[in-house]
Coordinates of C-alpha atoms and ligand atoms in Angstrom, one line a residue:
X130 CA 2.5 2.9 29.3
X131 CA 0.7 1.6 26.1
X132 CA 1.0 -2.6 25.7
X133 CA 0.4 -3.5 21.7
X134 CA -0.7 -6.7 21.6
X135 CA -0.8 -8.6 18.0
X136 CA -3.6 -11.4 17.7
X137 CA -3.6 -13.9 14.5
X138 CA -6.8 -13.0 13.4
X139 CA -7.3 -17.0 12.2
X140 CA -6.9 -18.0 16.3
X141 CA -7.4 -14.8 18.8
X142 CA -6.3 -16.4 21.4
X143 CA -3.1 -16.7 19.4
X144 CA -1.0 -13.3 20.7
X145 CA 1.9 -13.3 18.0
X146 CA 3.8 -10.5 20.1
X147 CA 3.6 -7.8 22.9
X148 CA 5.7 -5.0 22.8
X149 CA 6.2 -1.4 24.8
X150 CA 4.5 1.2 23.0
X151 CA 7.7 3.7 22.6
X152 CA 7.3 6.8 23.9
X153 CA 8.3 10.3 21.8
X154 CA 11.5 10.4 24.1
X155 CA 12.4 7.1 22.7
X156 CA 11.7 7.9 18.7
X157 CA 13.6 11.1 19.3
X158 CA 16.3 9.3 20.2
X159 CA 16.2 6.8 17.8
X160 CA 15.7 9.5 14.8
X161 CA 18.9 11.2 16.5
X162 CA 20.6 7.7 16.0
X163 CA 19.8 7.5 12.6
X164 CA 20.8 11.1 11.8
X165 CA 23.8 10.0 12.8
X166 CA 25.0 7.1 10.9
X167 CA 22.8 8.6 8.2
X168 CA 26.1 10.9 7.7
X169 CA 28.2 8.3 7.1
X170 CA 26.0 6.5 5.0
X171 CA 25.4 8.9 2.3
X172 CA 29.3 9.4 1.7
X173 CA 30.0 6.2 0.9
X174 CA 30.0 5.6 -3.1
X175 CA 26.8 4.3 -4.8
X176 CA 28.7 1.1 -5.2
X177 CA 28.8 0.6 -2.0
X178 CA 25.3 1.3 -0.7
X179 CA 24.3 -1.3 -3.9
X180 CA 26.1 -4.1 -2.7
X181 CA 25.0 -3.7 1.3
X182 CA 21.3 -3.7 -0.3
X183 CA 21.7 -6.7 -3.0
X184 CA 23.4 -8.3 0.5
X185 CA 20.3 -8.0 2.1
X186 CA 17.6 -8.9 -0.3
X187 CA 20.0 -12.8 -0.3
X188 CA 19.4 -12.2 3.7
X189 CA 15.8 -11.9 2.9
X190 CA 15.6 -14.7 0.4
X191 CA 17.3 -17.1 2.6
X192 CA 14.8 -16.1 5.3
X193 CA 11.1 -16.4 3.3
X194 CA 9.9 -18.9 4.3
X195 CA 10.3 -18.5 8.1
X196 CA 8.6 -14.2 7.2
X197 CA 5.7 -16.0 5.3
X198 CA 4.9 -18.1 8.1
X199 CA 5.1 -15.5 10.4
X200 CA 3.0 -13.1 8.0
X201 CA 0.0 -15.9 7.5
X202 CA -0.2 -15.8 10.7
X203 CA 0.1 -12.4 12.1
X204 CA -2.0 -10.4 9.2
X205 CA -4.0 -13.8 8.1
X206 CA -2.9 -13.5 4.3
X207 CA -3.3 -16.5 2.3
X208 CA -0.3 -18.9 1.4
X209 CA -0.1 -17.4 -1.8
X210 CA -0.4 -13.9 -1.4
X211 CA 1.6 -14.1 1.1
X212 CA 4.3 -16.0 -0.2
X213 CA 4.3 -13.8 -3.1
X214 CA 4.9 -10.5 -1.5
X215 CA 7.8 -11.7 0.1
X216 CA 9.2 -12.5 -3.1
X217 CA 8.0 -9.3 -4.4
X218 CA 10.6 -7.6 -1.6
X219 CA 13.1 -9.6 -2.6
X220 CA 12.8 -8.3 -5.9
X221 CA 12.4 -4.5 -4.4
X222 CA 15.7 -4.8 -2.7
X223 CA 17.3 -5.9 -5.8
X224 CA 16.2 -3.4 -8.1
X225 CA 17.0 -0.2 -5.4
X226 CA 20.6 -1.7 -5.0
X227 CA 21.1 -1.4 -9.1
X228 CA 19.0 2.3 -8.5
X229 CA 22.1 3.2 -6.9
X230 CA 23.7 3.8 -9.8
X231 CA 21.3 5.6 -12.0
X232 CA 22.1 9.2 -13.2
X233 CA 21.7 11.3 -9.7
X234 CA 20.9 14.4 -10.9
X235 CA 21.0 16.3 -14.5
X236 CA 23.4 19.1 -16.1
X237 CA 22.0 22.4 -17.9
X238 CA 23.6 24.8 -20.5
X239 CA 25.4 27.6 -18.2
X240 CA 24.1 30.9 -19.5
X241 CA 28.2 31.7 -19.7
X242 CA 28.7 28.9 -21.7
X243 CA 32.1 28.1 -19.3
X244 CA 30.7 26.9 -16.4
X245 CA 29.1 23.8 -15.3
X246 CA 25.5 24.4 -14.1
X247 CA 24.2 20.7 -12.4
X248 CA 21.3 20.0 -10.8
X249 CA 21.8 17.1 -8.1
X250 CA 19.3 14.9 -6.0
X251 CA 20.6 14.9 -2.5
X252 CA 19.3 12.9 0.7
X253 CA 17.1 14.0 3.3
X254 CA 18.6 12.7 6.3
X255 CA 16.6 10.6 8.4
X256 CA 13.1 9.2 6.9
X257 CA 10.5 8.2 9.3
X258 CA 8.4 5.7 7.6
X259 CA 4.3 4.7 8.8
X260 CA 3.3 2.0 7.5
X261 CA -0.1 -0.1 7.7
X262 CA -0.5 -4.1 8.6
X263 CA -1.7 -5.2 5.2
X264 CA 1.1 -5.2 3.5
X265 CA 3.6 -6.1 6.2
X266 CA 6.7 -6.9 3.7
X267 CA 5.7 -5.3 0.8
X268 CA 5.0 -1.3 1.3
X269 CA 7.9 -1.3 4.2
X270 CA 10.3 -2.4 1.9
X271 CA 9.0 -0.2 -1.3
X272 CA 9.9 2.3 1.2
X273 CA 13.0 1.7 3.3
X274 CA 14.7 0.6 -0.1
X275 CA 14.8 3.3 -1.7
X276 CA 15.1 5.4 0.9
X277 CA 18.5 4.0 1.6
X278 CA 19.7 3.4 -1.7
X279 CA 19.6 7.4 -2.1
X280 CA 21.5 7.8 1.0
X281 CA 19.1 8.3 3.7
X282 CA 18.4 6.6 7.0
X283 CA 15.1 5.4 8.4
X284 CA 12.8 5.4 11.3
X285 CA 10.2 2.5 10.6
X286 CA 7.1 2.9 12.8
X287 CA 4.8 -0.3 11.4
X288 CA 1.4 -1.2 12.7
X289 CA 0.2 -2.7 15.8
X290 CA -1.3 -5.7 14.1
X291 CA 1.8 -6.5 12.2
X292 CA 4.9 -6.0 14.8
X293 CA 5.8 -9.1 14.8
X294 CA 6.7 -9.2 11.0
X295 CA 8.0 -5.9 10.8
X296 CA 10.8 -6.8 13.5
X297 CA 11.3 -10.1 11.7
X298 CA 11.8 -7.7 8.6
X299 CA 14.1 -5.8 9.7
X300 CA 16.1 -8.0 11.9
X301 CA 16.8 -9.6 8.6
X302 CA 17.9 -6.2 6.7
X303 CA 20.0 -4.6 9.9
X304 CA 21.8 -7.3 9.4
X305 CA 24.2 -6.0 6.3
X306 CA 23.7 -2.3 7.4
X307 CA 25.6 -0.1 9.8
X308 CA 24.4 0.6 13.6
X309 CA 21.5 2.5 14.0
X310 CA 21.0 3.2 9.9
X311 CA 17.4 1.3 10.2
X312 CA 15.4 1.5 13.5
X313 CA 12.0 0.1 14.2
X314 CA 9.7 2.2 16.8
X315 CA 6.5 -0.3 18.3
X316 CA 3.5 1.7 18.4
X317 CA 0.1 3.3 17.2
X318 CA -1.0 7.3 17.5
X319 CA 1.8 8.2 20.1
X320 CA 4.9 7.1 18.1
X321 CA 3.5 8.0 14.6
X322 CA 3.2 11.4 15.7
X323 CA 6.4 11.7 17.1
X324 CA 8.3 10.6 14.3
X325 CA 5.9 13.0 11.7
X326 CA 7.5 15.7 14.2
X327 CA 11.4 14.5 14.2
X328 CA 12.1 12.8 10.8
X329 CA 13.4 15.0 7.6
X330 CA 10.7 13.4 5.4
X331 CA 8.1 11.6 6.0
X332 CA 5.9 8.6 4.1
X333 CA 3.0 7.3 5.1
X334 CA 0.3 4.2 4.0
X335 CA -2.6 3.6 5.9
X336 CA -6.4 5.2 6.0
X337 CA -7.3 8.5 4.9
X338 CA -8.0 10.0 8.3
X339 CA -4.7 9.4 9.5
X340 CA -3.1 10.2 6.1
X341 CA -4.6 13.8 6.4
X342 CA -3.2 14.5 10.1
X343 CA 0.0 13.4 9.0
X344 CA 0.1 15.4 5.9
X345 CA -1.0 18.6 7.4
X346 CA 1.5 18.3 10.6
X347 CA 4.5 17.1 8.2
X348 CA 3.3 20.2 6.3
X349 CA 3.4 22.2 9.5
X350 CA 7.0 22.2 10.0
X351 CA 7.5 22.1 7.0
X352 CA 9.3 18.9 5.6
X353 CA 8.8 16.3 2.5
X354 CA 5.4 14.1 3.1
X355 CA 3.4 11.6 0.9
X356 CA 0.5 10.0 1.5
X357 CA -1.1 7.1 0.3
X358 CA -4.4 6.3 1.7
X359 CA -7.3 4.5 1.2
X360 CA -9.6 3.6 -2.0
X361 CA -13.4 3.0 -3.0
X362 CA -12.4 1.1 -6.5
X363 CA -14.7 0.8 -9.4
X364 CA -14.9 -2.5 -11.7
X365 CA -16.7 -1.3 -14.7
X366 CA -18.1 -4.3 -17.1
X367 CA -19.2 -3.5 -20.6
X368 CA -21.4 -6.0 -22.7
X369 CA -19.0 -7.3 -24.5
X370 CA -16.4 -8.1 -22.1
X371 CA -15.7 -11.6 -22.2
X372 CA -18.4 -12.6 -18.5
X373 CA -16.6 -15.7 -17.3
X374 CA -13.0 -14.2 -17.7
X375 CA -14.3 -11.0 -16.1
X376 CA -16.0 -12.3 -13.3
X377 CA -13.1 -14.0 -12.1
X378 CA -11.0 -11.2 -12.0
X379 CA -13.6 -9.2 -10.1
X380 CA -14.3 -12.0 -7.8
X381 CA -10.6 -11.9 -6.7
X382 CA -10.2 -8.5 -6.6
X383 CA -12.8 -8.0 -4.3
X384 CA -12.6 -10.9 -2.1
X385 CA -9.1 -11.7 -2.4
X386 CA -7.4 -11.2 1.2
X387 CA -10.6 -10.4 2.8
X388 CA -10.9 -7.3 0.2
X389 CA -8.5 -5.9 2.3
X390 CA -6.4 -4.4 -0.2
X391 CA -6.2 -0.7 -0.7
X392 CA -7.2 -1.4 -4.4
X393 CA -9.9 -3.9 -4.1
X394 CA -12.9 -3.5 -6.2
X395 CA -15.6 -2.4 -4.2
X396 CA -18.0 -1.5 -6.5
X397 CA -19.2 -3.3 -10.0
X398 CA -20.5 -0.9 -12.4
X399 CA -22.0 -3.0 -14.9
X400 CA -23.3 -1.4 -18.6
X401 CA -26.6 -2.5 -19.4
X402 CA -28.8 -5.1 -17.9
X403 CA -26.6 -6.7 -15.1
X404 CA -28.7 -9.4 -14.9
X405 CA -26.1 -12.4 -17.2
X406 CA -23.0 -10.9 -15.3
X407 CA -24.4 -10.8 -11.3
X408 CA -24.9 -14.8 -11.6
X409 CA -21.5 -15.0 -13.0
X410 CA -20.1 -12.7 -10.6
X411 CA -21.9 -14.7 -7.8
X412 CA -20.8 -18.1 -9.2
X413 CA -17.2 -17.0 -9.1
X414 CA -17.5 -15.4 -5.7
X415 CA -19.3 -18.7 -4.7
X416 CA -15.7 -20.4 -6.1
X417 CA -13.3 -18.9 -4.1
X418 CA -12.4 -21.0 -0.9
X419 CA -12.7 -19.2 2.3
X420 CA -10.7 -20.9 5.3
X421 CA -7.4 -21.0 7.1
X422 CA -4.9 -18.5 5.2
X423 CA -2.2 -20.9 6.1
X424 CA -4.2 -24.2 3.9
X425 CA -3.3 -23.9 0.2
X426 CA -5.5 -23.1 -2.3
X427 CA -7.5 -20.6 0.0
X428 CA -8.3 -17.4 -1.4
X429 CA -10.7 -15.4 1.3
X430 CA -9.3 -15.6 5.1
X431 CA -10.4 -13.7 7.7
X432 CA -10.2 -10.1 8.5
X433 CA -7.8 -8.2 10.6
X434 CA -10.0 -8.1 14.0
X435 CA -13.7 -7.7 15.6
X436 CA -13.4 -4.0 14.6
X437 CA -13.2 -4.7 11.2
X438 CA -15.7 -7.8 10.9
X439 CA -18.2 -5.5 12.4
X440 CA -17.8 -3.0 10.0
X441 CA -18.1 -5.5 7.6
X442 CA -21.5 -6.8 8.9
X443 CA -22.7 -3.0 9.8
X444 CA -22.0 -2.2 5.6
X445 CA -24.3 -5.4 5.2
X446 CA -27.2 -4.7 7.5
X447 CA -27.3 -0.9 6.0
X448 CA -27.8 -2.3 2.2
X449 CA -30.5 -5.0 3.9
X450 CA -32.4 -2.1 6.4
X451 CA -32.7 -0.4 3.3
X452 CA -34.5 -2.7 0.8
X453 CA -31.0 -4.2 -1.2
X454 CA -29.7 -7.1 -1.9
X455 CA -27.7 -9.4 -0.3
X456 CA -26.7 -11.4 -3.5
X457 CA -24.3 -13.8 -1.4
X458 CA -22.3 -13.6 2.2
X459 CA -23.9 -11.2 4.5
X460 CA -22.8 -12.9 8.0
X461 CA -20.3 -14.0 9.7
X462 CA -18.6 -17.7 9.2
X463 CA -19.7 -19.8 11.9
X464 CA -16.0 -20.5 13.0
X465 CA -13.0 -19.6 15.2
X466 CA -11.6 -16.5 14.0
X467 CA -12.9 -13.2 12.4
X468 CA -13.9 -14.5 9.8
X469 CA -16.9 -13.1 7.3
X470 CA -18.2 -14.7 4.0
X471 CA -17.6 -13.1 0.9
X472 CA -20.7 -10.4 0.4
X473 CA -22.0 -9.4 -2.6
X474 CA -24.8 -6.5 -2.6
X475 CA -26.8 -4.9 -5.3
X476 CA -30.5 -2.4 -5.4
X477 CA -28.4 -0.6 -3.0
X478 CA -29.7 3.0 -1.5
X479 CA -27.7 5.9 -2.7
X480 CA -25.2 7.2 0.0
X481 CA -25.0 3.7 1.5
X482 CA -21.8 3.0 2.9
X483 CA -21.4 0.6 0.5
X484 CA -21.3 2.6 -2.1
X485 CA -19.2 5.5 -1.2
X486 CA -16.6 4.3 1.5
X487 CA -14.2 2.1 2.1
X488 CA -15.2 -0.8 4.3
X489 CA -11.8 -2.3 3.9
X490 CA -13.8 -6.1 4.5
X491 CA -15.0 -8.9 1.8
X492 CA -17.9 -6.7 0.2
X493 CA -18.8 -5.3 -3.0
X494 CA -22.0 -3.9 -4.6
X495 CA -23.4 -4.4 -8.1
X496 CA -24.2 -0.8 -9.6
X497 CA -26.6 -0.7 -13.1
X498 CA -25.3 1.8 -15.5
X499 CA -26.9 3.0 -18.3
X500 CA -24.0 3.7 -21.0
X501 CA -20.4 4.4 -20.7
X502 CA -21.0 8.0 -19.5
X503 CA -23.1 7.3 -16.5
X504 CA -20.4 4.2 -16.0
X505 CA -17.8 6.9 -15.5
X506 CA -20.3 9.6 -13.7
X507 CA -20.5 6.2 -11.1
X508 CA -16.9 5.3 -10.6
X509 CA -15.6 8.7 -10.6
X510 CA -18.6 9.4 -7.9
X511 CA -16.2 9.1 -4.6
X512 CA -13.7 11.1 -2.6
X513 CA -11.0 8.3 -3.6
X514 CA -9.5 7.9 -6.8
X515 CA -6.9 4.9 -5.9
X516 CA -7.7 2.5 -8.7
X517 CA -10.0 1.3 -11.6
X518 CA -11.4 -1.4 -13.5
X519 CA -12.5 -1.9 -17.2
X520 CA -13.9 -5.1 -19.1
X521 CA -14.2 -4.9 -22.1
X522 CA -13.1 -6.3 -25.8
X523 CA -13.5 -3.1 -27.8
X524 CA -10.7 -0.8 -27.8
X525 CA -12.4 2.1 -28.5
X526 CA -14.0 1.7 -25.3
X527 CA -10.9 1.0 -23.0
X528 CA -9.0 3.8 -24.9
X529 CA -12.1 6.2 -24.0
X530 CA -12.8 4.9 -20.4
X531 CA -9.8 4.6 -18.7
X532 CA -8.9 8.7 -20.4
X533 CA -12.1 9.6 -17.9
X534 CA -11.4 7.6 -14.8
X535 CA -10.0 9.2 -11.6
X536 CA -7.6 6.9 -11.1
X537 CA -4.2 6.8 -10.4
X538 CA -4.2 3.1 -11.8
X539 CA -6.1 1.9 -14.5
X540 CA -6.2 -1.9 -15.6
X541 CA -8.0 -2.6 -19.0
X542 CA -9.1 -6.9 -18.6
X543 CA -7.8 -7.3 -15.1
X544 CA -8.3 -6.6 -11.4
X545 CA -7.6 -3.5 -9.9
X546 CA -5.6 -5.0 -7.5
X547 CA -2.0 -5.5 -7.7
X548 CA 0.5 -3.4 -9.9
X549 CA 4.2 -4.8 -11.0
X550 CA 7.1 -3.4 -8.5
X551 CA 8.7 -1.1 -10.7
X552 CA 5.9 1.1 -12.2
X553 CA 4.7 4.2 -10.2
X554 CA 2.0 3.7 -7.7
X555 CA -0.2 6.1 -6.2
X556 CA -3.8 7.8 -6.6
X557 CA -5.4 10.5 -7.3
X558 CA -8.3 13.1 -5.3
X559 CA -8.1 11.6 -2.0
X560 CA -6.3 8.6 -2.0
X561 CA -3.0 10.2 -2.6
X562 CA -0.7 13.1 -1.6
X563 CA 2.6 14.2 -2.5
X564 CA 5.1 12.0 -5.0
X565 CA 4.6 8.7 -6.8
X566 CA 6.1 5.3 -5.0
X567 CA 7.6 2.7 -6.1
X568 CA 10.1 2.3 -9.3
X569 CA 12.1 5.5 -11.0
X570 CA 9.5 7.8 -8.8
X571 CA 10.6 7.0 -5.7
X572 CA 14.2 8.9 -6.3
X573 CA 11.9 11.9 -6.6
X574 CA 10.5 11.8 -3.0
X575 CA 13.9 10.3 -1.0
X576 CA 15.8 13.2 -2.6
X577 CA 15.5 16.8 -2.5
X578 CA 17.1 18.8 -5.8
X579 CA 20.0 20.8 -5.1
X580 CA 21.3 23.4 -8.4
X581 CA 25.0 24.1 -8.2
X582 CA 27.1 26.3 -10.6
X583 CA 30.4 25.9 -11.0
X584 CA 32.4 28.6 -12.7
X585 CA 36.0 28.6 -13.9
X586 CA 38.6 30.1 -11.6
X587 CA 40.3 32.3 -13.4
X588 CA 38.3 34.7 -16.5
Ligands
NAD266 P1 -4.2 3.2 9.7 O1 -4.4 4.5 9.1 O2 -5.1 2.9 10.9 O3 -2.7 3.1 10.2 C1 -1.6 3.2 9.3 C2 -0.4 3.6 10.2 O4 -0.5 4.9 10.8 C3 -0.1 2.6 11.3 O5 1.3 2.3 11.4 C4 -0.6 3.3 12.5 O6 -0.1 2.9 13.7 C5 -0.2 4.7 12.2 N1 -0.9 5.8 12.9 C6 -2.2 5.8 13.4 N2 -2.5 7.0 13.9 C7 -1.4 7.8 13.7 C8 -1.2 9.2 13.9 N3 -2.0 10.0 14.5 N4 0.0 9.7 13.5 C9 0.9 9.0 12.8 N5 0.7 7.6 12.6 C10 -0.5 7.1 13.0 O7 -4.3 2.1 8.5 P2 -4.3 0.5 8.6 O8 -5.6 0.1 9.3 O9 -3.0 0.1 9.2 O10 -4.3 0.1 7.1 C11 -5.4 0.0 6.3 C12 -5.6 1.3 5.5 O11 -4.4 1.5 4.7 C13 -6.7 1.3 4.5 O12 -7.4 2.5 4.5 C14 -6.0 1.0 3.2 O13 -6.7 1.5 2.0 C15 -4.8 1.8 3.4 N6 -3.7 1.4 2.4 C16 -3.4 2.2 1.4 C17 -2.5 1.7 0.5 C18 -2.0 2.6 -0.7 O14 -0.9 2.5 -1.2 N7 -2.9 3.6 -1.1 C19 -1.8 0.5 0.6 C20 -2.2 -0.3 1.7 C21 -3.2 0.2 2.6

């Protein structure tokens, strides 16, 4: 028997919950539980199923500020952040409930020119949903939204580190639904894998290793999988970007949350001599307040545990071993908590971690490119191709740019991270398999096309 035990990552000593890891008997039987209210479920009219979802996102407004609490805690995010992705679900919940009643499906020209020839988006069934502890409210619900507003059930297995908000979460939403509809299953490895192998589709968030296991065993069987996984995430400044306004932006992009955001900007590719824009860049990293996520106004908390501090300060010490940079950070805080000050790098060694992975901590490098070219040979450089960064006041230049980056966002002015609700999210190479989330898209993945033909009864 497996014990998960959730720390706040400000206080260790703080265990937020411990929970039973369940077992693949248990997620069977909790997949067979949703299969069957899931039948129920999908007959009722759209109308229906849009009402039971605006329900819950009231539920869940009425109970933000107790889920933000909970989240600064549990995953250390800051006030702000936090606050602000619970507001963001809100607003996910909302905008599924009116996806309800959006065209379901298409009609074609019969080739008889009598009959009706219609091709219609039907449910799944049961989808078992992974996600990671980043994100606690956010990915969950841009997830189990629309998977029930086309009619499907779900199987939520979140992560370790965020259990306690995830059954907070979904306390709140079982609340309006039918029985067994939405289940959560506590664990890591065990339970993940069990519910790739019983679930009719399956979507995953969380690192790229994982992503591919769960993408070639949902493949396997074979039924519906996407992925999205982790990022390496270029800034790129030209000379002519605008250095205060730009340095701000990358400043929080990198360090914001502990850079751990799936599209935080790792690496600054600056055009030219990056001499004027480094002491900018470490003047606004210098600005942002690192402390308690739970005091307002603090930007950097810590990270999520020892594992990842470590990583953090390994990334470090291989830049330093290796005759770089450490432009600012580079060690641990000197307080309770895993905490690590925000680390800026440049003269970094090709193939440095640095430079090519995802640390997933508060650290970015400074690249030098020569012109826009080699700026795009850089940022295109990696496995991942989550999201990308251009400064720049000439349009020319953003127009050309961002047509060359592999990215499956691109923000012209602003930080890679963060992308409105409604718009398609997702990457490209590595960071990404299967369909688009988030907004319109997600119909495309919760739904499976079915063509049907009907022809007059009598000639
Ligand atoms: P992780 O891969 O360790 O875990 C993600 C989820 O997978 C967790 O629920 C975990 O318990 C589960 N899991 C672990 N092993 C499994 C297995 N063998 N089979 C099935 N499930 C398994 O990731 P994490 O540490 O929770 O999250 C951080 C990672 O997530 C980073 O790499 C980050 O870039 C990525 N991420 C990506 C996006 C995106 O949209 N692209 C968003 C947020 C986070």
């Amino acid at each position: 028997m497996t014990t998960l035990v959730s720390r706040s990552p400000q206080r260790p000593d703080d265990i937020v919950v411990e929970a039973r890891e369940a077992t693949a008997q248990e997620v069977g039987s909790a997949v067979g539980g949703a299969r069957a209210a899931q039948h129920e479920w999908a007959r009722l009219p759209a109308t229906s199923r849009a009402g039971i979802l605006a329900s819950a996102a009231e539920r869940l407004a009425a109970a933000a500020g107790e889920l933000t609490e909970l989240g600064i805690r549990e995953v250390g995010k800051p006030r702000s952040e936090m606050s602000g992705e619970v507001a963001r679900g809100v607003a996910i919940l909302r905008y599924y409930a009116q996806q309800t009643l959006d065209p379901d499906g298409t009609t074609l020209p019969s080739a008889d020119g009598r009959s009706l020839l219609l091709a219609v988006r039907r449910p799944h069934g049961v989808a078992g949903i992974i996600t990671p502890w980043n994100f606690p409210v956010a990915i969950p619900l841009w997830k189990v939204a629309p998977a029930l507003a086309y009619g499907n059930a779900v199987v939520w297995k979140p992560a370790p580190q965020a259990l306690a908000t995830a059954l907070l979460l979904a306390k709140v939403l079982a609340a309006d639904l039918p029985e067994g509809l939405l289940s959560v299953v506590p664990g890591d490895a065990v339970a993940g894998g069990a519910l790739v192998d019983a679930s009719d589709a399956i979507s995953f968030t969380g690192s790229l290793d994982v992503g591919r296991a769960v993408v070639a065993a949902a493949a396997a069987r074979p039924v519906a999988v996407q992925a999205e996984m982790g990022g390496q995430n270029a800034s790129i400044v030209f000379a002519d970007a605008d250095v205060a306004r730009a340095a701000a932006a990358i400043a929080t992009a990198a360090m914001g949350y502990a850079g751990q955001k799936c599209t935080a900007t790792s690496r600054v590719v600056v055009v030219g001599n990056p001499d004027q824009f480094t002491d900018a860049l470490v003047a606004a990293v210098g600005a942002l307040a690192v402390g308690d996520p739970a005091d307002a106004g603090v930007a950097v908390g810590p990270v999520i545990d020892d594992a990842a501090r470590r990583a953090v300060l390994d990334a470090t010490d291989e830049v330093r071993d290796a005759g770089g940079r450490i432009l600012s950070g580079g060690r641990a805080a000197g307080r309770e908590g895993y905490y690590v000050l925000p680390t800026l790098v440049d003269r970094v060694a090709a193939g440095a971690r640095v430079l090519e992975e995802e640390v997933f901590g508060p650290i970015a490098a400074v690249v030098a490119a020569r012109d826009a070219d080699d700026a795009v040979r850089i940022a295109n450089g990696v496995r991942h191709g989550l999201a990308a960064a251009v400064f720049t006041s000439d349009l020319d230049t953003a127009l050309d740019v961002s047509s060359r980056l592999d990215a499956g966002l691109v923000k012209v002015n602003a930080p890679t991270s963060g992308v409105d609700f409604y718009a398609p999210f997702g990457g490209t190479k590595a960071s990404s398999y299967g369909a688009r989330e988030q907004g319109k898209a997600a119909r495309d993945f919760y739904t499976w096309s079915q063509t049907v033909t009907i022809a007059p009864s009598r000639r």
